[in-house]
PDB file of C-alpha atoms in Angstrom:
ATOM      1  CA  MET A   1      17.315 -19.155  -5.936  1.00 73.00           C
ATOM      2  CA  ASN A   2      18.293 -16.059  -7.741  1.00 77.00           C
ATOM      3  CA  LEU A   3      17.347 -13.125  -6.162  1.00 83.00           C
ATOM      4  CA  LYS A   4      18.101 -10.744  -9.598  1.00 84.00           C
ATOM      5  CA  ARG A   5      15.715 -12.956 -11.316  1.00 83.00           C
ATOM      6  CA  ILE A   6      12.844 -11.842  -7.973  1.00 86.00           C
ATOM      7  CA  TYR A   7      14.231  -8.362  -8.914  1.00 86.00           C
ATOM      8  CA  ALA A   8      14.184  -8.644 -12.512  1.00 84.00           C
ATOM      9  CA  ILE A   9      10.148  -9.165 -11.723  1.00 83.00           C
ATOM     10  CA  ILE A  10       9.439  -6.771  -9.561  1.00 86.00           C
ATOM     11  CA  ILE A  11      11.313  -3.884 -11.335  1.00 84.00           C
ATOM     12  CA  ARG A  12       9.730  -4.886 -14.918  1.00 81.00           C
ATOM     13  CA  GLN A  13       6.440  -4.803 -12.922  1.00 79.00           C
ATOM     14  CA  LEU A  14       7.043  -1.117 -11.725  1.00 80.00           C
ATOM     15  CA  PHE A  15       7.659  -0.410 -14.695  1.00 80.00           C
ATOM     16  CA  LEU A  16       4.646  -1.649 -16.611  1.00 76.00           C
ATOM     17  CA  LEU A  17       3.125   0.715 -13.562  1.00 74.00           C
ATOM     18  CA  ARG A  18       4.970   3.443 -14.582  1.00 73.00           C
ATOM     19  CA  LYS A  19       4.167   2.854 -18.229  1.00 68.00           C
ATOM     20  CA  ASN A  20       0.371   2.583 -17.581  1.00 68.00           C
ATOM     21  CA  PHE A  21      -1.271   4.990 -15.434  1.00 69.00           C
ATOM     22  CA  THR A  22      -4.888   2.832 -15.363  1.00 72.00           C
ATOM     23  CA  ARG A  23      -3.349   0.742 -13.527  1.00 73.00           C
ATOM     24  CA  PHE A  24      -3.305   3.836 -10.665  1.00 73.00           C
ATOM     25  CA  VAL A  25      -7.278   3.395 -10.842  1.00 73.00           C
ATOM     26  CA  ASN A  26      -6.805   0.050  -8.976  1.00 72.00           C
ATOM     27  CA  ILE A  27      -4.197   0.614  -6.450  1.00 75.00           C
ATOM     28  CA  PHE A  28      -5.929   3.472  -4.900  1.00 77.00           C
ATOM     29  CA  LEU A  29      -9.256   5.006  -6.945  1.00 79.00           C
ATOM     30  CA  TRP A  30     -11.693   1.274  -6.214  1.00 80.00           C
ATOM     31  CA  ILE A  31     -11.039   1.247  -2.554  1.00 84.00           C
ATOM     32  CA  ALA A  32     -11.188   4.899  -1.876  1.00 86.00           C
ATOM     33  CA  LEU A  33     -14.415   4.752  -3.479  1.00 87.00           C
ATOM     34  CA  ASP A  34     -15.510   2.322  -0.665  1.00 86.00           C
ATOM     35  CA  VAL A  35     -14.142   4.067   2.278  1.00 88.00           C
ATOM     36  CA  ILE A  36     -15.603   6.866   1.224  1.00 90.00           C
ATOM     37  CA  LEU A  37     -18.997   5.275   0.472  1.00 89.00           C
ATOM     38  CA  TRP A  38     -18.769   3.251   4.098  1.00 89.00           C
ATOM     39  CA  GLY A  39     -17.239   6.566   5.926  1.00 88.00           C
ATOM     40  CA  PHE A  40     -20.806   8.020   4.935  1.00 90.00           C
ATOM     41  CA  ILE A  41     -22.767   5.417   5.321  1.00 89.00           C
ATOM     42  CA  THR A  42     -21.105   4.977   9.470  1.00 87.00           C
ATOM     43  CA  GLN A  43     -21.444   8.840  10.220  1.00 85.00           C
ATOM     44  CA  TYR A  44     -25.306   8.570   9.166  1.00 87.00           C
ATOM     45  CA  LEU A  45     -25.739   5.037  11.552  1.00 84.00           C
ATOM     46  CA  ASN A  46     -24.229   7.585  13.544  1.00 81.00           C
ATOM     47  CA  ASN A  47     -26.816  10.281  13.555  1.00 82.00           C
ATOM     48  CA  VAL A  48     -29.949   7.802  12.847  1.00 81.00           C
ATOM     49  CA  SER A  49     -28.880   5.880  15.967  1.00 74.00           C
ATOM     50  CA  LYS A  50     -28.855   5.933  20.006  1.00 71.00           C
ATOM     51  CA  ALA A  51     -25.951   3.459  19.798  1.00 65.00           C
ATOM     52  CA  GLU A  52     -23.535   4.930  22.949  1.00 69.00           C
ATOM     53  CA  PHE A  53     -20.281   3.908  20.103  1.00 69.00           C
ATOM     54  CA  SER A  54     -19.248   5.238  17.167  1.00 73.00           C
ATOM     55  CA  PHE A  55     -20.138   3.348  14.173  1.00 76.00           C
ATOM     56  CA  VAL A  56     -16.643   4.610  12.476  1.00 81.00           C
ATOM     57  CA  PRO A  57     -14.221   1.839  14.006  1.00 80.00           C
ATOM     58  CA  ALA A  58     -16.228  -0.944  13.285  1.00 80.00           C
ATOM     59  CA  ILE A  59     -16.885  -0.937   9.954  1.00 87.00           C
ATOM     60  CA  LEU A  60     -14.752   1.203   8.430  1.00 88.00           C
ATOM     61  CA  GLY A  61     -11.751  -0.050  10.285  1.00 87.00           C
ATOM     62  CA  ALA A  62     -13.106  -3.429   9.080  1.00 90.00           C
ATOM     63  CA  VAL A  63     -13.250  -1.932   5.428  1.00 91.00           C
ATOM     64  CA  ILE A  64     -10.074  -1.027   5.181  1.00 91.00           C
ATOM     65  CA  LEU A  65      -8.366  -3.783   5.962  1.00 91.00           C
ATOM     66  CA  TRP A  66     -10.885  -6.043   3.533  1.00 91.00           C
ATOM     67  CA  GLY A  67      -9.638  -3.784   0.877  1.00 89.00           C
ATOM     68  CA  PHE A  68      -5.996  -4.055   2.079  1.00 91.00           C
ATOM     69  CA  LEU A  69      -6.177  -7.744   1.588  1.00 92.00           C
ATOM     70  CA  VAL A  70      -8.039  -7.411  -1.803  1.00 90.00           C
ATOM     71  CA  ARG A  71      -4.859  -4.944  -2.719  1.00 88.00           C
ATOM     72  CA  VAL A  72      -2.588  -7.715  -2.128  1.00 90.00           C
ATOM     73  CA  GLN A  73      -4.591 -10.636  -3.932  1.00 90.00           C
ATOM     74  CA  GLN A  74      -4.762  -8.650  -6.888  1.00 85.00           C
ATOM     75  CA  GLY A  75      -1.096  -6.936  -6.846  1.00 84.00           C
ATOM     76  CA  VAL A  76      -0.292 -10.837  -7.701  1.00 86.00           C
ATOM     77  CA  ILE A  77      -2.839 -11.464  -9.744  1.00 86.00           C
ATOM     78  CA  LEU A  78      -2.681  -8.104 -12.122  1.00 82.00           C
ATOM     79  CA  SER A  79       1.358  -8.617 -12.339  1.00 80.00           C
ATOM     80  CA  PHE A  80       0.430 -12.260 -13.551  1.00 81.00           C
ATOM     81  CA  PHE A  81      -1.995 -10.938 -16.109  1.00 81.00           C
ATOM     82  CA  GLU A  82       0.458  -8.304 -17.447  1.00 78.00           C
ATOM     83  CA  ASP A  83       2.467 -11.553 -18.408  1.00 76.00           C
ATOM     84  CA  MET A  84      -0.315 -13.061 -19.590  1.00 76.00           C
ATOM     85  CA  TRP A  85      -2.258 -10.366 -21.517  1.00 76.00           C
ATOM     86  CA  SER A  86       1.441  -9.676 -22.789  1.00 73.00           C
ATOM     87  CA  GLN A  87       1.568 -13.397 -24.471  1.00 73.00           C
ATOM     88  CA  ASN A  88       5.107 -13.201 -22.542  1.00 72.00           C
ATOM     89  CA  PHE A  89       5.095 -16.486 -20.533  1.00 72.00           C
ATOM     90  CA  LEU A  90       6.961 -18.076 -23.578  1.00 72.00           C
ATOM     91  CA  ASN A  91       9.869 -16.163 -23.443  1.00 74.00           C
ATOM     92  CA  LEU A  92       9.516 -15.763 -19.572  1.00 76.00           C
ATOM     93  CA  PHE A  93      10.045 -19.706 -19.147  1.00 72.00           C
ATOM     94  CA  ALA A  94      12.315 -19.685 -21.497  1.00 72.00           C
ATOM     95  CA  SER A  95      14.965 -18.023 -19.535  1.00 76.00           C
ATOM     96  CA  PRO A  96      16.499 -19.839 -16.526  1.00 80.00           C
ATOM     97  CA  ILE A  97      13.917 -18.140 -13.978  1.00 80.00           C
ATOM     98  CA  LYS A  98      12.302 -20.958 -11.650  1.00 84.00           C
ATOM     99  CA  THR A  99       8.614 -21.333 -10.719  1.00 82.00           C
ATOM    100  CA  THR A 100      10.184 -20.364  -6.544  1.00 86.00           C
ATOM    101  CA  GLU A 101      11.433 -16.602  -8.201  1.00 87.00           C
ATOM    102  CA  TYR A 102       8.694 -15.981 -10.445  1.00 86.00           C
ATOM    103  CA  ILE A 103       6.464 -16.257  -7.624  1.00 86.00           C
ATOM    104  CA  LEU A 104       8.589 -13.967  -5.055  1.00 89.00           C
ATOM    105  CA  GLY A 105       8.809 -11.341  -7.576  1.00 88.00           C
ATOM    106  CA  LEU A 106       4.748 -10.988  -8.069  1.00 86.00           C
ATOM    107  CA  ILE A 107       4.923 -11.227  -4.256  1.00 88.00           C
ATOM    108  CA  GLY A 108       7.506  -8.424  -3.902  1.00 89.00           C
ATOM    109  CA  ALA A 109       4.939  -6.849  -6.722  1.00 86.00           C
ATOM    110  CA  SER A 110       2.465  -7.006  -4.600  1.00 86.00           C
ATOM    111  CA  ILE A 111       3.776  -5.587  -1.323  1.00 88.00           C
ATOM    112  CA  ILE A 112       4.308  -2.571  -3.197  1.00 88.00           C
ATOM    113  CA  THR A 113       1.461  -1.701  -4.464  1.00 86.00           C
ATOM    114  CA  SER A 114      -0.481  -3.083  -1.937  1.00 88.00           C
ATOM    115  CA  VAL A 115       1.506  -0.756   0.742  1.00 89.00           C
ATOM    116  CA  ALA A 116       0.915   2.186  -1.658  1.00 87.00           C
ATOM    117  CA  GLY A 117      -2.931   1.829  -1.379  1.00 87.00           C
ATOM    118  CA  LEU A 118      -3.618   0.664   2.218  1.00 88.00           C
ATOM    119  CA  SER A 119      -1.288   4.153   3.454  1.00 89.00           C
ATOM    120  CA  PHE A 120      -3.439   6.411   0.498  1.00 89.00           C
ATOM    121  CA  ILE A 121      -6.757   5.051   2.365  1.00 89.00           C
ATOM    122  CA  THR A 122      -5.507   5.855   5.640  1.00 89.00           C
ATOM    123  CA  VAL A 123      -5.178   9.498   5.207  1.00 90.00           C
ATOM    124  CA  ILE A 124      -8.700   9.521   3.359  1.00 89.00           C
ATOM    125  CA  ALA A 125     -10.033   7.768   6.403  1.00 88.00           C
ATOM    126  CA  SER A 126      -8.261  10.565   8.629  1.00 89.00           C
ATOM    127  CA  VAL A 127      -9.124  13.540   7.069  1.00 88.00           C
ATOM    128  CA  ALA A 128     -12.455  12.897   5.736  1.00 85.00           C
ATOM    129  CA  PHE A 129     -13.363  11.185   8.572  1.00 85.00           C
ATOM    130  CA  ASN A 130     -11.189  11.383  11.522  1.00 87.00           C
ATOM    131  CA  TYR A 131     -10.270   8.028  11.867  1.00 85.00           C
ATOM    132  CA  ASN A 132      -6.919   6.843  12.528  1.00 85.00           C
ATOM    133  CA  LEU A 133      -6.598   3.219  11.693  1.00 81.00           C
ATOM    134  CA  LEU A 134      -3.502   3.659  14.019  1.00 81.00           C
ATOM    135  CA  ALA A 135      -5.433   4.126  16.897  1.00 80.00           C
ATOM    136  CA  ILE A 136      -5.324  -0.045  16.965  1.00 80.00           C
ATOM    137  CA  GLY A 137      -1.703  -0.062  18.293  1.00 79.00           C
ATOM    138  CA  LEU A 138       0.193  -3.482  17.834  1.00 82.00           C
ATOM    139  CA  PRO A 139      -2.809  -5.719  17.307  1.00 84.00           C
ATOM    140  CA  LEU A 140      -3.087  -3.965  14.240  1.00 86.00           C
ATOM    141  CA  LEU A 141       0.118  -5.637  13.060  1.00 87.00           C
ATOM    142  CA  LEU A 142      -1.375  -8.591  13.446  1.00 89.00           C
ATOM    143  CA  PHE A 143      -4.231  -7.832  11.369  1.00 90.00           C
ATOM    144  CA  LEU A 144      -2.820  -6.537   8.611  1.00 91.00           C
ATOM    145  CA  LEU A 145       0.045  -9.896   8.526  1.00 92.00           C
ATOM    146  CA  VAL A 146      -2.945 -12.839   8.443  1.00 93.00           C
ATOM    147  CA  MET A 147      -4.372 -10.225   5.662  1.00 93.00           C
ATOM    148  CA  PHE A 148      -2.213  -9.998   3.756  1.00 94.00           C
ATOM    149  CA  ILE A 149      -0.845 -13.917   4.128  1.00 94.00           C
ATOM    150  CA  PHE A 150      -4.297 -15.101   3.093  1.00 94.00           C
ATOM    151  CA  GLY A 151      -4.546 -12.260  -0.009  1.00 92.00           C
ATOM    152  CA  LEU A 152      -1.201 -13.678  -1.227  1.00 93.00           C
ATOM    153  CA  ALA A 153      -2.829 -17.507  -1.291  1.00 93.00           C
ATOM    154  CA  LEU A 154      -6.112 -16.184  -3.299  1.00 91.00           C
ATOM    155  CA  GLY A 155      -3.828 -14.515  -5.185  1.00 91.00           C
ATOM    156  CA  ILE A 156      -1.871 -17.420  -5.881  1.00 91.00           C
ATOM    157  CA  ILE A 157      -4.390 -20.288  -6.462  1.00 91.00           C
ATOM    158  CA  THR A 158      -6.400 -18.047  -8.746  1.00 89.00           C
ATOM    159  CA  ILE A 159      -3.227 -17.422 -10.924  1.00 88.00           C
ATOM    160  CA  SER A 160      -3.213 -21.080 -11.073  1.00 87.00           C
ATOM    161  CA  PHE A 161      -6.623 -21.700 -12.212  1.00 85.00           C
ATOM    162  CA  THR A 162      -5.966 -19.324 -14.942  1.00 83.00           C
ATOM    163  CA  LEU A 163      -2.474 -21.602 -15.781  1.00 82.00           C
ATOM    164  CA  ARG A 164      -4.438 -24.196 -15.886  1.00 80.00           C
ATOM    165  CA  PHE A 165      -7.544 -23.379 -17.523  1.00 78.00           C
ATOM    166  CA  GLY A 166      -6.205 -20.390 -20.013  1.00 72.00           C
ATOM    167  CA  PRO A 167      -7.257 -16.862 -20.152  1.00 68.00           C
ATOM    168  CA  ALA A 168     -11.323 -17.566 -20.152  1.00 68.00           C
ATOM    169  CA  GLY A 169     -10.402 -19.045 -16.334  1.00 69.00           C
ATOM    170  CA  GLU A 170      -9.488 -14.638 -15.551  1.00 72.00           C
ATOM    171  CA  TRP A 171     -12.639 -14.062 -14.798  1.00 75.00           C
ATOM    172  CA  LEU A 172     -12.712 -16.470 -11.264  1.00 75.00           C
ATOM    173  CA  ALA A 173      -9.511 -14.037 -10.478  1.00 74.00           C
ATOM    174  CA  TRP A 174     -11.973 -10.883  -9.418  1.00 79.00           C
ATOM    175  CA  ILE A 175     -14.988 -12.829  -7.832  1.00 82.00           C
ATOM    176  CA  PHE A 176     -13.300 -14.371  -5.789  1.00 82.00           C
ATOM    177  CA  PRO A 177     -12.964 -11.893  -2.941  1.00 83.00           C
ATOM    178  CA  PHE A 178     -16.529 -10.934  -3.123  1.00 83.00           C
ATOM    179  CA  LEU A 179     -17.311 -14.756  -2.961  1.00 87.00           C
ATOM    180  CA  LEU A 180     -15.700 -14.969  -0.101  1.00 89.00           C
ATOM    181  CA  GLY A 181     -16.662 -11.539   1.347  1.00 87.00           C
ATOM    182  CA  PRO A 182     -20.046 -12.897   2.883  1.00 89.00           C
ATOM    183  CA  LEU A 183     -18.252 -15.241   4.673  1.00 91.00           C
ATOM    184  CA  SER A 184     -15.849 -13.298   6.255  1.00 91.00           C
ATOM    185  CA  GLY A 185     -18.004 -11.159   8.298  1.00 89.00           C
ATOM    186  CA  ILE A 186     -16.679  -8.098   7.325  1.00 89.00           C
ATOM    187  CA  ILE A 187     -19.526  -5.591   9.137  1.00 86.00           C
ATOM    188  CA  TYR A 188     -21.192  -7.932  11.009  1.00 88.00           C
ATOM    189  CA  PRO A 189     -20.207 -10.878  13.564  1.00 89.00           C
ATOM    190  CA  ILE A 190     -20.271 -14.528  12.614  1.00 91.00           C
ATOM    191  CA  SER A 191     -22.877 -15.429  14.957  1.00 89.00           C
ATOM    192  CA  ILE A 192     -25.449 -13.425  12.245  1.00 91.00           C
ATOM    193  CA  LEU A 193     -24.777 -16.368   9.877  1.00 90.00           C
ATOM    194  CA  PRO A 194     -26.855 -19.807   9.412  1.00 92.00           C
ATOM    195  CA  ASN A 195     -24.848 -22.835  11.412  1.00 91.00           C
ATOM    196  CA  ILE A 196     -23.799 -24.393   7.955  1.00 92.00           C
ATOM    197  CA  LEU A 197     -21.902 -20.861   6.878  1.00 92.00           C
ATOM    198  CA  GLN A 198     -20.834 -19.938  10.538  1.00 92.00           C
ATOM    199  CA  ILE A 199     -19.166 -23.755  10.000  1.00 93.00           C
ATOM    200  CA  ILE A 200     -17.240 -22.370   6.854  1.00 92.00           C
ATOM    201  CA  SER A 201     -16.414 -19.200   8.261  1.00 93.00           C
ATOM    202  CA  LYS A 202     -14.200 -20.624  10.888  1.00 92.00           C
ATOM    203  CA  ILE A 203     -11.794 -21.824   7.473  1.00 93.00           C
ATOM    204  CA  ILE A 204     -11.893 -18.437   6.392  1.00 93.00           C
ATOM    205  CA  PRO A 205      -8.911 -16.455   7.920  1.00 93.00           C
ATOM    206  CA  PRO A 206     -10.161 -12.972   8.079  1.00 94.00           C
ATOM    207  CA  SER A 207     -13.237 -13.773   9.668  1.00 93.00           C
ATOM    208  CA  TYR A 208     -11.194 -13.851  12.628  1.00 94.00           C
ATOM    209  CA  VAL A 209      -9.555 -10.460  12.332  1.00 93.00           C
ATOM    210  CA  PHE A 210     -12.804  -8.845  11.932  1.00 93.00           C
ATOM    211  CA  GLU A 211     -14.199 -10.885  14.898  1.00 92.00           C
ATOM    212  CA  GLY A 212     -11.073  -9.373  16.898  1.00 91.00           C
ATOM    213  CA  LEU A 213     -11.564  -6.207  15.594  1.00 89.00           C
ATOM    214  CA  ARG A 214     -14.915  -5.836  16.942  1.00 88.00           C
ATOM    215  CA  GLU A 215     -13.559  -7.167  20.458  1.00 88.00           C
ATOM    216  CA  ILE A 216     -10.964  -4.483  20.610  1.00 87.00           C
ATOM    217  CA  VAL A 217     -13.834  -1.995  19.570  1.00 83.00           C
ATOM    218  CA  PHE A 218     -16.813  -2.680  21.508  1.00 82.00           C
ATOM    219  CA  LYS A 219     -15.147  -4.694  24.282  1.00 80.00           C
ATOM    220  CA  LYS A 220     -12.128  -3.057  24.535  1.00 82.00           C
ATOM    221  CA  THR A 221      -9.820  -6.344  24.612  1.00 86.00           C
ATOM    222  CA  PHE A 222      -7.765  -7.876  22.343  1.00 86.00           C
ATOM    223  CA  SER A 223      -8.361 -11.792  22.064  1.00 84.00           C
ATOM    224  CA  PRO A 224      -4.687 -13.442  20.868  1.00 87.00           C
ATOM    225  CA  GLU A 225      -6.026 -16.481  20.232  1.00 90.00           C
ATOM    226  CA  LEU A 226      -8.139 -15.392  17.228  1.00 88.00           C
ATOM    227  CA  LEU A 227      -5.551 -14.072  15.497  1.00 88.00           C
ATOM    228  CA  ILE A 228      -3.303 -16.533  16.656  1.00 91.00           C
ATOM    229  CA  THR A 229      -5.682 -19.367  14.931  1.00 93.00           C
ATOM    230  CA  GLY A 230      -6.709 -16.821  11.877  1.00 92.00           C
ATOM    231  CA  ALA A 231      -2.350 -16.703  11.107  1.00 93.00           C
ATOM    232  CA  LEU A 232      -1.953 -20.591  11.407  1.00 95.00           C
ATOM    233  CA  ILE A 233      -4.629 -21.378   8.913  1.00 95.00           C
ATOM    234  CA  ALA A 234      -3.700 -17.990   6.600  1.00 95.00           C
ATOM    235  CA  PHE A 235      -0.340 -19.500   6.781  1.00 95.00           C
ATOM    236  CA  ILE A 236      -1.622 -23.086   5.445  1.00 96.00           C
ATOM    237  CA  TYR A 237      -3.329 -21.305   3.184  1.00 95.00           C
ATOM    238  CA  LEU A 238      -0.597 -20.108   1.472  1.00 94.00           C
ATOM    239  CA  PHE A 239       1.842 -23.219   1.747  1.00 94.00           C
ATOM    240  CA  LEU A 240      -0.913 -25.020   0.074  1.00 95.00           C
ATOM    241  CA  SER A 241      -1.526 -22.362  -2.610  1.00 92.00           C
ATOM    242  CA  TYR A 242       2.237 -22.606  -3.531  1.00 91.00           C
ATOM    243  CA  LEU A 243       1.874 -26.653  -3.754  1.00 92.00           C
ATOM    244  CA  ILE A 244      -1.227 -25.959  -5.998  1.00 92.00           C
ATOM    245  CA  PHE A 245       0.876 -23.425  -8.421  1.00 89.00           C
ATOM    246  CA  VAL A 246       4.008 -25.624  -8.698  1.00 88.00           C
ATOM    247  CA  TYR A 247       1.813 -28.664  -9.452  1.00 91.00           C
ATOM    248  CA  THR A 248      -0.125 -26.829 -11.793  1.00 88.00           C
ATOM    249  CA  PHE A 249       2.580 -25.008 -13.597  1.00 84.00           C
ATOM    250  CA  LYS A 250       4.355 -28.548 -14.038  1.00 85.00           C
ATOM    251  CA  ILE A 251       0.923 -30.269 -15.810  1.00 86.00           C
ATOM    252  CA  VAL A 252       0.670 -27.008 -17.904  1.00 80.00           C
ATOM    253  CA  LYS A 253       4.467 -27.765 -19.204  1.00 77.00           C
ATOM    254  CA  ARG A 254       4.140 -31.367 -20.060  1.00 78.00           C
ATOM    255  CA  LYS A 255       1.044 -30.772 -21.597  1.00 72.00           C
ATOM    256  CA  GLY A 256       2.170 -27.568 -24.303  1.00 70.00           C
ATOM    257  CA  LEU A 257      -0.773 -25.494 -22.563  1.00 63.00           C
ATOM    258  CA  LEU A 258       1.696 -22.627 -22.267  1.00 65.00           C
ATOM    259  CA  ALA A 259       1.807 -22.361 -25.992  1.00 64.00           C
ATOM    260  CA  ARG A 260      -1.777 -20.450 -25.202  1.00 63.00           C
ATOM    261  CA  PHE A 261      -0.531 -17.509 -23.442  1.00 60.00           C
ATOM    262  CA  SER A 262       2.207 -17.011 -26.110  1.00 58.00           C
ATOM    263  CA  SER A 263       1.432 -14.775 -29.962  1.00 49.00           C
ATOM    264  CA  GLU A 264       2.499 -18.226 -31.849  1.00 46.00           C
ATOM    265  CA  GLY A 265      -0.366 -20.500 -29.962  1.00 45.00           C
TER     266      GLY A 265
END
């Protein structure tokens, strides 16, 4: 493994970001709009309900964590799509770069963009709605770790799908997280879902994060079991997603399908 090649992938994405300011919209604007929208909704719920608790930590905190996951996933796929849109794959893999180095480069770029987006919306939530995400304390790091790992897994799986089926498969990358959202219990407990959907939710790592967040908010207790289970499942997804990418890349290379992503193809 060559660290210089990984660094080169990361730097290339940062240069593209500097030259294409529309990408800042994806990093900052959409997630900021989500936080603002749900921030006002939680304020409305606090005003019209007679609950003895505030909706802000439960709902707004969950929205921020989900937004972080989406930013991680999109940080991976956008770096991949830049190579696809620029028809650069043949040039890229004609070099000595390995698939592991390429994936690590995409992950490095995703870390930078997702952390920047998280910092931005944390400030917005604090200034606009007086909500301090850091008040969760140490469990916050565990929540973010699970969401980060699963976000990477989603990103790698979706680029594997696109790599195998061509640019027409790009649509899946954008809707995949939103298909999982209703099953993850972002703003409601998993227990309200039908039994069959509750079973599916148990294999989705974010569901454990949001259940753990609600326990902290409503019961003032932290459940390590929930987070350990969610983290283990997320690591399994990440490992499987890497194997899927490597296997898919071998098939695509053997069948000559990389030509679909080049100007010659």
